[in-house]
XYZ file of C-alpha atoms in Angstrom:
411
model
C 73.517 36.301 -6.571
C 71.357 37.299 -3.176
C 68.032 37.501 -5.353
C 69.031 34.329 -6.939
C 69.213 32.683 -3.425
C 65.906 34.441 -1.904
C 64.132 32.888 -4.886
C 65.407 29.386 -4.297
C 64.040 29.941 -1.016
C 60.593 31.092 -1.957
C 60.504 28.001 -3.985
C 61.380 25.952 -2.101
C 58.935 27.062 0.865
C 56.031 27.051 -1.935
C 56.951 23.461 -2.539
C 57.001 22.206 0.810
C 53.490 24.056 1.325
C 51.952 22.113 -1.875
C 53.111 18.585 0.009
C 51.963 19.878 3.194
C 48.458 20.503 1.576
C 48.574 17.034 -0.026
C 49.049 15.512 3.097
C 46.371 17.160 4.815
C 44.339 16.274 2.398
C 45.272 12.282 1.642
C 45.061 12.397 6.171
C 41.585 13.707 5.971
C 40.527 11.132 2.986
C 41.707 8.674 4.828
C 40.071 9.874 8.187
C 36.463 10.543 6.292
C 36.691 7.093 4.666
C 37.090 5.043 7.974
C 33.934 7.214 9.652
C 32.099 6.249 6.806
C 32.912 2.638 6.653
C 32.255 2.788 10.530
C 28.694 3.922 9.946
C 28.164 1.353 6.986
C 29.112 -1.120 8.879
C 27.117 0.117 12.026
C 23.959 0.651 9.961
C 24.127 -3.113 7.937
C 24.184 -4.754 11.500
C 21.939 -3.046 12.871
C 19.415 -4.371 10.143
C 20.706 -7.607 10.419
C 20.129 -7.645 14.238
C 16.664 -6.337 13.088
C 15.859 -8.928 10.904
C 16.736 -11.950 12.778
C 15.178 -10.755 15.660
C 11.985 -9.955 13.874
C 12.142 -13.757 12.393
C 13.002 -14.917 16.159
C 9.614 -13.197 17.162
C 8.530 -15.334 13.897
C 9.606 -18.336 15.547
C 8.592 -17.627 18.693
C 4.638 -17.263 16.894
C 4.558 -20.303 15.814
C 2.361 -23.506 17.090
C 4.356 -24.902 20.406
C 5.507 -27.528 18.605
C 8.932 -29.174 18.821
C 10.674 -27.965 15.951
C 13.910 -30.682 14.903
C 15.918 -28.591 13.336
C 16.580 -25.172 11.057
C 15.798 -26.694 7.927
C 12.129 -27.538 9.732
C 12.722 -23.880 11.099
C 12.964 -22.280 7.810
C 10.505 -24.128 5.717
C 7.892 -22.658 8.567
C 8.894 -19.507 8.153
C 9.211 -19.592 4.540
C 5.219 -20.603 4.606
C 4.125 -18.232 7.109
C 5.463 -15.360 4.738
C 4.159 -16.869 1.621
C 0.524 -16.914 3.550
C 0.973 -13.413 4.765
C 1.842 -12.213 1.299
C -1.231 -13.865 -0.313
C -3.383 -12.248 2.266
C -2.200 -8.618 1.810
C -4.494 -7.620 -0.918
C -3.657 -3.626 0.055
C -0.554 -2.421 1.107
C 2.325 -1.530 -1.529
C 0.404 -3.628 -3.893
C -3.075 -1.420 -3.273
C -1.672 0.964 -5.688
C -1.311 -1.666 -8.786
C -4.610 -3.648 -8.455
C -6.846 -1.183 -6.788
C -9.688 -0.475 -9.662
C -9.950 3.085 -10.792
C -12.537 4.973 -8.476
C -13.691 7.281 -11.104
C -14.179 6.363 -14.149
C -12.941 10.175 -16.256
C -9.885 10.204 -17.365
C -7.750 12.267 -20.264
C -6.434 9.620 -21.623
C -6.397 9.262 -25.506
C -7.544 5.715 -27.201
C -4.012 5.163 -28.245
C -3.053 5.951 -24.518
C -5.990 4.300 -23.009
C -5.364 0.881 -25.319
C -1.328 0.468 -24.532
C -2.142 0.847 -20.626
C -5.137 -1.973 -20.614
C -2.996 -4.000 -22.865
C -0.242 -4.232 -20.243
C -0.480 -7.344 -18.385
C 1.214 -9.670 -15.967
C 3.964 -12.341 -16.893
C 3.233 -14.368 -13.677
C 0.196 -17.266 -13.832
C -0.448 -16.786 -10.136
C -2.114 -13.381 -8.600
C -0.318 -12.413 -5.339
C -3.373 -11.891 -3.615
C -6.772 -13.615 -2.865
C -8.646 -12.233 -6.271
C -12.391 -12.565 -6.593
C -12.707 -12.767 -10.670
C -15.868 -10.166 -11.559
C -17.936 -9.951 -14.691
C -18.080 -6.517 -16.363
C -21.194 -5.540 -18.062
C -20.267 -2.965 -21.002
C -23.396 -0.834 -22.282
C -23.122 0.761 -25.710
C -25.845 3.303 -25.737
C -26.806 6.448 -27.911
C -28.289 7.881 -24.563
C -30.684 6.502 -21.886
C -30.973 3.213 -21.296
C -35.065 2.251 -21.077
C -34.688 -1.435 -19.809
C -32.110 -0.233 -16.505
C -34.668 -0.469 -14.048
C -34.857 -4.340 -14.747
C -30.854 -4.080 -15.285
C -30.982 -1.970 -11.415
C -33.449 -5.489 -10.219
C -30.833 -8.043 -11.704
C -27.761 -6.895 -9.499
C -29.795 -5.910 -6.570
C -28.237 -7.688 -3.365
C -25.568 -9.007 -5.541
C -22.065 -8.753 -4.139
C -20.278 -5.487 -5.877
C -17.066 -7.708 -5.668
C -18.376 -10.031 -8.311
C -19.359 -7.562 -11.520
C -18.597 -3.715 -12.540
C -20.408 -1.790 -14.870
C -19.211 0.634 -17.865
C -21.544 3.025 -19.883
C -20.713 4.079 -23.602
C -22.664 6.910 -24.258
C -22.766 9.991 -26.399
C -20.358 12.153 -24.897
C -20.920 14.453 -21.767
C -24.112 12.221 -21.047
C -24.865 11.144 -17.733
C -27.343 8.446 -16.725
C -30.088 10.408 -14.414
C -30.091 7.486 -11.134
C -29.327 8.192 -7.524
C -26.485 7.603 -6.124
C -26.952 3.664 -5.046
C -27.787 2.630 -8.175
C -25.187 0.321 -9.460
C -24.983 2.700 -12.874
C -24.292 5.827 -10.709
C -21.226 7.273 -11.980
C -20.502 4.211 -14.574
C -20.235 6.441 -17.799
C -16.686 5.739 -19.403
C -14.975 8.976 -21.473
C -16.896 8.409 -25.156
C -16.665 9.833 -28.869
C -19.503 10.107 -31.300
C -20.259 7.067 -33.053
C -21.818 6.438 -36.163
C -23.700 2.934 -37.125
C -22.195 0.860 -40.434
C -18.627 2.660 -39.644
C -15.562 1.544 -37.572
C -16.861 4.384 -35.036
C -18.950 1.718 -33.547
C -16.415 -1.156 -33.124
C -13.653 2.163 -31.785
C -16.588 2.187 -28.528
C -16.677 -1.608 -28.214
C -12.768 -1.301 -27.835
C -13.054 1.990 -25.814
C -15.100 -0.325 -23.172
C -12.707 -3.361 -23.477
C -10.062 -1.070 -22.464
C -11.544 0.563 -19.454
C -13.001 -2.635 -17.890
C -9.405 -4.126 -18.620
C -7.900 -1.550 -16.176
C -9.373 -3.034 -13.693
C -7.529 -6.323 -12.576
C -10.393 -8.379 -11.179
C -12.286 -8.230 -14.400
C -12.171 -11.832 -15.890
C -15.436 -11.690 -17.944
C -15.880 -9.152 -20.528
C -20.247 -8.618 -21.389
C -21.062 -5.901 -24.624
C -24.595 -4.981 -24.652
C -26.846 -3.026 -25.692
C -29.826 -0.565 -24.564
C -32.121 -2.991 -25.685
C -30.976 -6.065 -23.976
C -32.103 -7.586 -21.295
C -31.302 -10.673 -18.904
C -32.947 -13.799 -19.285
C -30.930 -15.478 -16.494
C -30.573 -14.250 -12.646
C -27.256 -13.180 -11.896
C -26.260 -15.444 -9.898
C -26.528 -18.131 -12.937
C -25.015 -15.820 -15.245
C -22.325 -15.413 -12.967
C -22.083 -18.825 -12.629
C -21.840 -19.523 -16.616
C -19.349 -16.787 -17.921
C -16.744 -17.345 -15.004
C -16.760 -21.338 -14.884
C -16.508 -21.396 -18.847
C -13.271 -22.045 -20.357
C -14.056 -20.189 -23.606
C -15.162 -16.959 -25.254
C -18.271 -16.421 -26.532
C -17.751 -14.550 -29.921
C -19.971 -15.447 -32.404
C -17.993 -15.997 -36.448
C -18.889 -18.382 -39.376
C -18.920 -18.326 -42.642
C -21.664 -16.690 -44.488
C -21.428 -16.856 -48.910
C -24.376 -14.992 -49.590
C -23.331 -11.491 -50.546
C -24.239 -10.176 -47.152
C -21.510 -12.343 -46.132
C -18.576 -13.260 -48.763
C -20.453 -10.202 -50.441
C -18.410 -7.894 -48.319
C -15.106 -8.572 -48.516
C -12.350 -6.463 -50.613
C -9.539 -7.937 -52.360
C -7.691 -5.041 -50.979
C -7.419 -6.639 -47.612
C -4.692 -9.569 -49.756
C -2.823 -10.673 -48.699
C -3.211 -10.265 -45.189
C -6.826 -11.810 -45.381
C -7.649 -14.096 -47.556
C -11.726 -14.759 -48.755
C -11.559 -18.152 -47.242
C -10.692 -16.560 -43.864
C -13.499 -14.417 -44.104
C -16.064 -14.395 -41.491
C -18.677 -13.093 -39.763
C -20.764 -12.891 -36.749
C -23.008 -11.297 -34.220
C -21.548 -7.754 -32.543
C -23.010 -8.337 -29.109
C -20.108 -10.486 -27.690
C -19.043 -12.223 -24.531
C -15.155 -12.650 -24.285
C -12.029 -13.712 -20.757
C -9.301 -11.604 -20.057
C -7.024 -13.383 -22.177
C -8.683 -12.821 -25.369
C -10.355 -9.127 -24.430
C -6.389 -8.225 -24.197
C -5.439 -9.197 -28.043
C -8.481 -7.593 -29.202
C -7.629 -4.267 -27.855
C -3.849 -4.303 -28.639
C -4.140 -5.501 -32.357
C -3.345 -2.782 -34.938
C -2.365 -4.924 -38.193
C -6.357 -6.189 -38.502
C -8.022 -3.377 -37.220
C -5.972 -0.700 -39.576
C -7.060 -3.493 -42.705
C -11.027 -3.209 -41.241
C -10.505 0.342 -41.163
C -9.336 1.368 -44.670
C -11.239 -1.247 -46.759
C -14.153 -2.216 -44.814
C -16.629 0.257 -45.977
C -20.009 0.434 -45.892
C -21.593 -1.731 -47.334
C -19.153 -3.955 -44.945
C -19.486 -3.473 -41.683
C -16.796 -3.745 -38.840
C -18.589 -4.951 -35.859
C -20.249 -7.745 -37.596
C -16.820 -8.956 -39.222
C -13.930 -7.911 -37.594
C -14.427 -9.769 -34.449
C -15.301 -13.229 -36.046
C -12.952 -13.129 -38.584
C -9.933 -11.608 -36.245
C -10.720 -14.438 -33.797
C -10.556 -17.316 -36.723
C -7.809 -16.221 -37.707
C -5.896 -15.886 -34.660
C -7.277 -17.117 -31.567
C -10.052 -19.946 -32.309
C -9.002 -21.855 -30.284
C -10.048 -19.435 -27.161
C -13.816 -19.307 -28.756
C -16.822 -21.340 -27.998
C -17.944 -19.930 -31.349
C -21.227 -18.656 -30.826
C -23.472 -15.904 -28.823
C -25.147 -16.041 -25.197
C -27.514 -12.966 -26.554
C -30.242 -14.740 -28.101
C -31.598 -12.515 -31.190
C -34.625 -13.186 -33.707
C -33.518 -12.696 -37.635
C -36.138 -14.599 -39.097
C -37.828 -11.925 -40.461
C -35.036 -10.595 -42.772
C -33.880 -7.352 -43.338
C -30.625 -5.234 -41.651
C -32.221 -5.216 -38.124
C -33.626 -8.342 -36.101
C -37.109 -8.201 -35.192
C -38.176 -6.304 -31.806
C -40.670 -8.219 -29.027
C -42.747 -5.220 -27.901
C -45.321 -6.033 -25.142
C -47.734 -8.107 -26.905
C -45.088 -10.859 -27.536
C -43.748 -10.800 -23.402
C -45.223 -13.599 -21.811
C -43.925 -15.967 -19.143
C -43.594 -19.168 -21.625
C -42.039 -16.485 -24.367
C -39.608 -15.650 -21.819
C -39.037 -19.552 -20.651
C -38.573 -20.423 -24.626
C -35.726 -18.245 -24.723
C -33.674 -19.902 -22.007
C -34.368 -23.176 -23.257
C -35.707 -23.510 -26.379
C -34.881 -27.328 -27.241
C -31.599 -26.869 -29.120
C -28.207 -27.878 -27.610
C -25.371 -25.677 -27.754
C -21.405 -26.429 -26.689
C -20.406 -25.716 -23.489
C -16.567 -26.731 -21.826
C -16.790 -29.650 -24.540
C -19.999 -30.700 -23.306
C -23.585 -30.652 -25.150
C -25.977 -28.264 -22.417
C -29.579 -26.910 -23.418
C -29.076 -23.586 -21.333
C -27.487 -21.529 -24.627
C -28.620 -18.151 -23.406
C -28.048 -15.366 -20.642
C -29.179 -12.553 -22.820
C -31.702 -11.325 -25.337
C -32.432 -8.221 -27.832
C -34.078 -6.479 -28.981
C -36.904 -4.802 -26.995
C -38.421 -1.834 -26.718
C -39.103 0.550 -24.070
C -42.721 -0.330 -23.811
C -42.140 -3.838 -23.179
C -40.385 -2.653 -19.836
C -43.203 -2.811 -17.613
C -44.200 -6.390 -18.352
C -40.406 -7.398 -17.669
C -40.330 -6.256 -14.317
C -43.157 -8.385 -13.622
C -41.843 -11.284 -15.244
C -38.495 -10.394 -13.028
C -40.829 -11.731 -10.052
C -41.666 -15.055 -11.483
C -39.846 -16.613 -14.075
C -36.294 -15.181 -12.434
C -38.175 -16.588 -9.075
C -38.573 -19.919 -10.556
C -35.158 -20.438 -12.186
C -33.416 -19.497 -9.236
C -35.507 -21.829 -6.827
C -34.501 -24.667 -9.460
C -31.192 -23.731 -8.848
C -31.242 -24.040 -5.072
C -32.935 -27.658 -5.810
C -30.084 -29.159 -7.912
C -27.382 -27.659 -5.426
């Protein structure tokens, strides 16, 4: 009976411990909770106090002007933010918009394509952006006409135009270090001429222009181009234009019609066929579709086989068929295929004359421009060779001299 009674006691005293822990524990709860709601409550207005009395310094800014009341009160400060917002173009935003500083990357094509194909919802840009026009090169190697290229941006503003280099891979462009090419080469693959390989580069240089925001105008060319306008004119034409320049029509000789596979029904039909110069001139807007399509270009790339070939009808006919009505239709690289044959005829030095070079820009025929009918069709021109490059500097001094002094007089 004695044990009996010491272990109702034990029990009892382990009981009352267990609610004597509880209690101590609910007390502290309680006591943690209300220093933690003191310091929430301490730190919320203590950013309130901050941020009216960083708005009251906001009033206190503005013009000494009677202000009515805090509706008139607010609307100012609601404009003086908006202001200071559009002119921040650094800060937390730097890291978005800023352009990439060196062109290498590791980025795969796949990789490279989804990133430049990611784009802003928003029509307005929350900063004061200058739109630039990037000149894409597709080379096999040097480029024998950049020394005029190097005399048509010099004293140009950098914040109007960037440059990107397709080469073979590992090349490198032997210029100093202010030349406007130094350091312009983009990560490349081999290509190899008549396959998709070649149109894979045109879309490798879409994409890395495309990571940089202020790049509205989107230039292919090649190492035999040159400019038959001064920059400032070119400038002028690509970035006031409301459409693309991507050549595509419909051609039923068998170089044309000729190529197309019935394997491509019935996702494009013969009628929708089309095709078109490669050297291309395209806005943001469309430059974006081109690089993210896969349904077209995966079509190009299984059944367009040589003897079809994807840069001269991909482009056109992926453009008729979905966004025509963002092309101008035609080319601003003037090219000579009278001759015949698979290549257009080359202008070596005994065809570079002053009037030749004048008959390019304006050579009588009218061309569509923003709905209207202009006679100034062309900023660009192929093919020449390397020999012809001494004669073009030359010209550079004259006929550039005189276009750009006609310029100044209609102004």
């Amino acid at each position: 009976m004695a044990k009996e009674t010491t272990t109702d006691k034990h029990l009892g005293l382990l009981k009352l411990a267990q609610i004597l822990t509880l209690l101590v524990v609910f007390v502290a709860g309680i006591i943690f909770g209300l220093i933690t709601s003191s310091h929430i409550n301490l730190y919320f207005r203590s950013q309130s106090q901050l941020f009216f009395s960083n708005h009251v310094d906001m009033v206190a800014s503005l013009p000494s002007q009677h202000i009515t009341n805090c509706t008139e009160a607010r609307a100012r400060l609601l404009a003086l933010e908006a202001e200071r917002r559009r002119q921040l173009p650094f800060g937390l935003i730097e890291s978005l918009i800023r352009p990439p500083e060196n062109l290498s990357h590791q980025l795969t094509d796949d990789q490279l394509f989804w990133r430049a194909s990611l784009v802003p919802n928003k029509p307005l840009w929350p900063y004061n952006r200058v739109p630039k026009v990037a000149f894409m090169f597709l080379t096999r190697g040097p480029l024998p006409m950049l020394p005029l290229w190097e005399r048509f941006f010099e004293g140009q503003d950098p914040k109007l135009f960037s440059i990107y280099v397709h080469a073979l891979p590992g090349y490198r462009l032997n210029v100093s270090s202010d030349s406007p090419f130094y350091q312009r080469e983009i990560p490349s693959q081999y290509v190899e001429w008549g396959t998709v390989t070649l149109f894979d580069a045109e879309r490798r240089l879409l994409a890395n222009a495309l990571l940089d925001f202020s790049n509205e105008r989107f230039v292919l060319l090649s190492e035999s181009c040159i400019p038959v306008q001064n920059f400032q004119t070119v400038y002028r034409y690509l970035t006031q234009s409301t459409y693309s320049f991507v050549e595509s029509y419909d051609d039923p000789s068998r170089y044309g019609r000729g190529r197309y596979s019935r394997k491509m029904l019935p996702d494009i039909n013969l009628y929708q066929w089309r095709k078109g110069s490669q050297w291309f001139e395209m806005h943001r807007e469309l430059a974006v579709h081109v690089i993210s399509d896969t349904k077209y270009y995966n079509i190009f790339k299984s059944y367009c086989l040589p003897a079809c070939y994807p840069d001269e009808h991909y482009l056109p006919t992926y453009i008729f068929m979905s966004h025509g009505s963002l092309n101008a239709n035609r080319t601003v690289t003037w090219v000579d295929w009278s001759l015949g044959g698979p290549h257009p005829a080359t202008y070596g030095p005994a065809n570079i004359t002053e009037d030749f070079m004048l008959a390019i820009r304006n050579n009588g025929t009218f061309c569509s421009y923003n709905e209207e009918q202009v006679s100034e069709c062309y900023l660009f021109a192929r093919k020449f060779p390397p020999s012809a490059l001494g004669l073009l500097l030359n010209l550079t001094s004259t006929a550039f001299r005189k276009k750009k002094d006609t310029d100044t007089d209609d102004q």
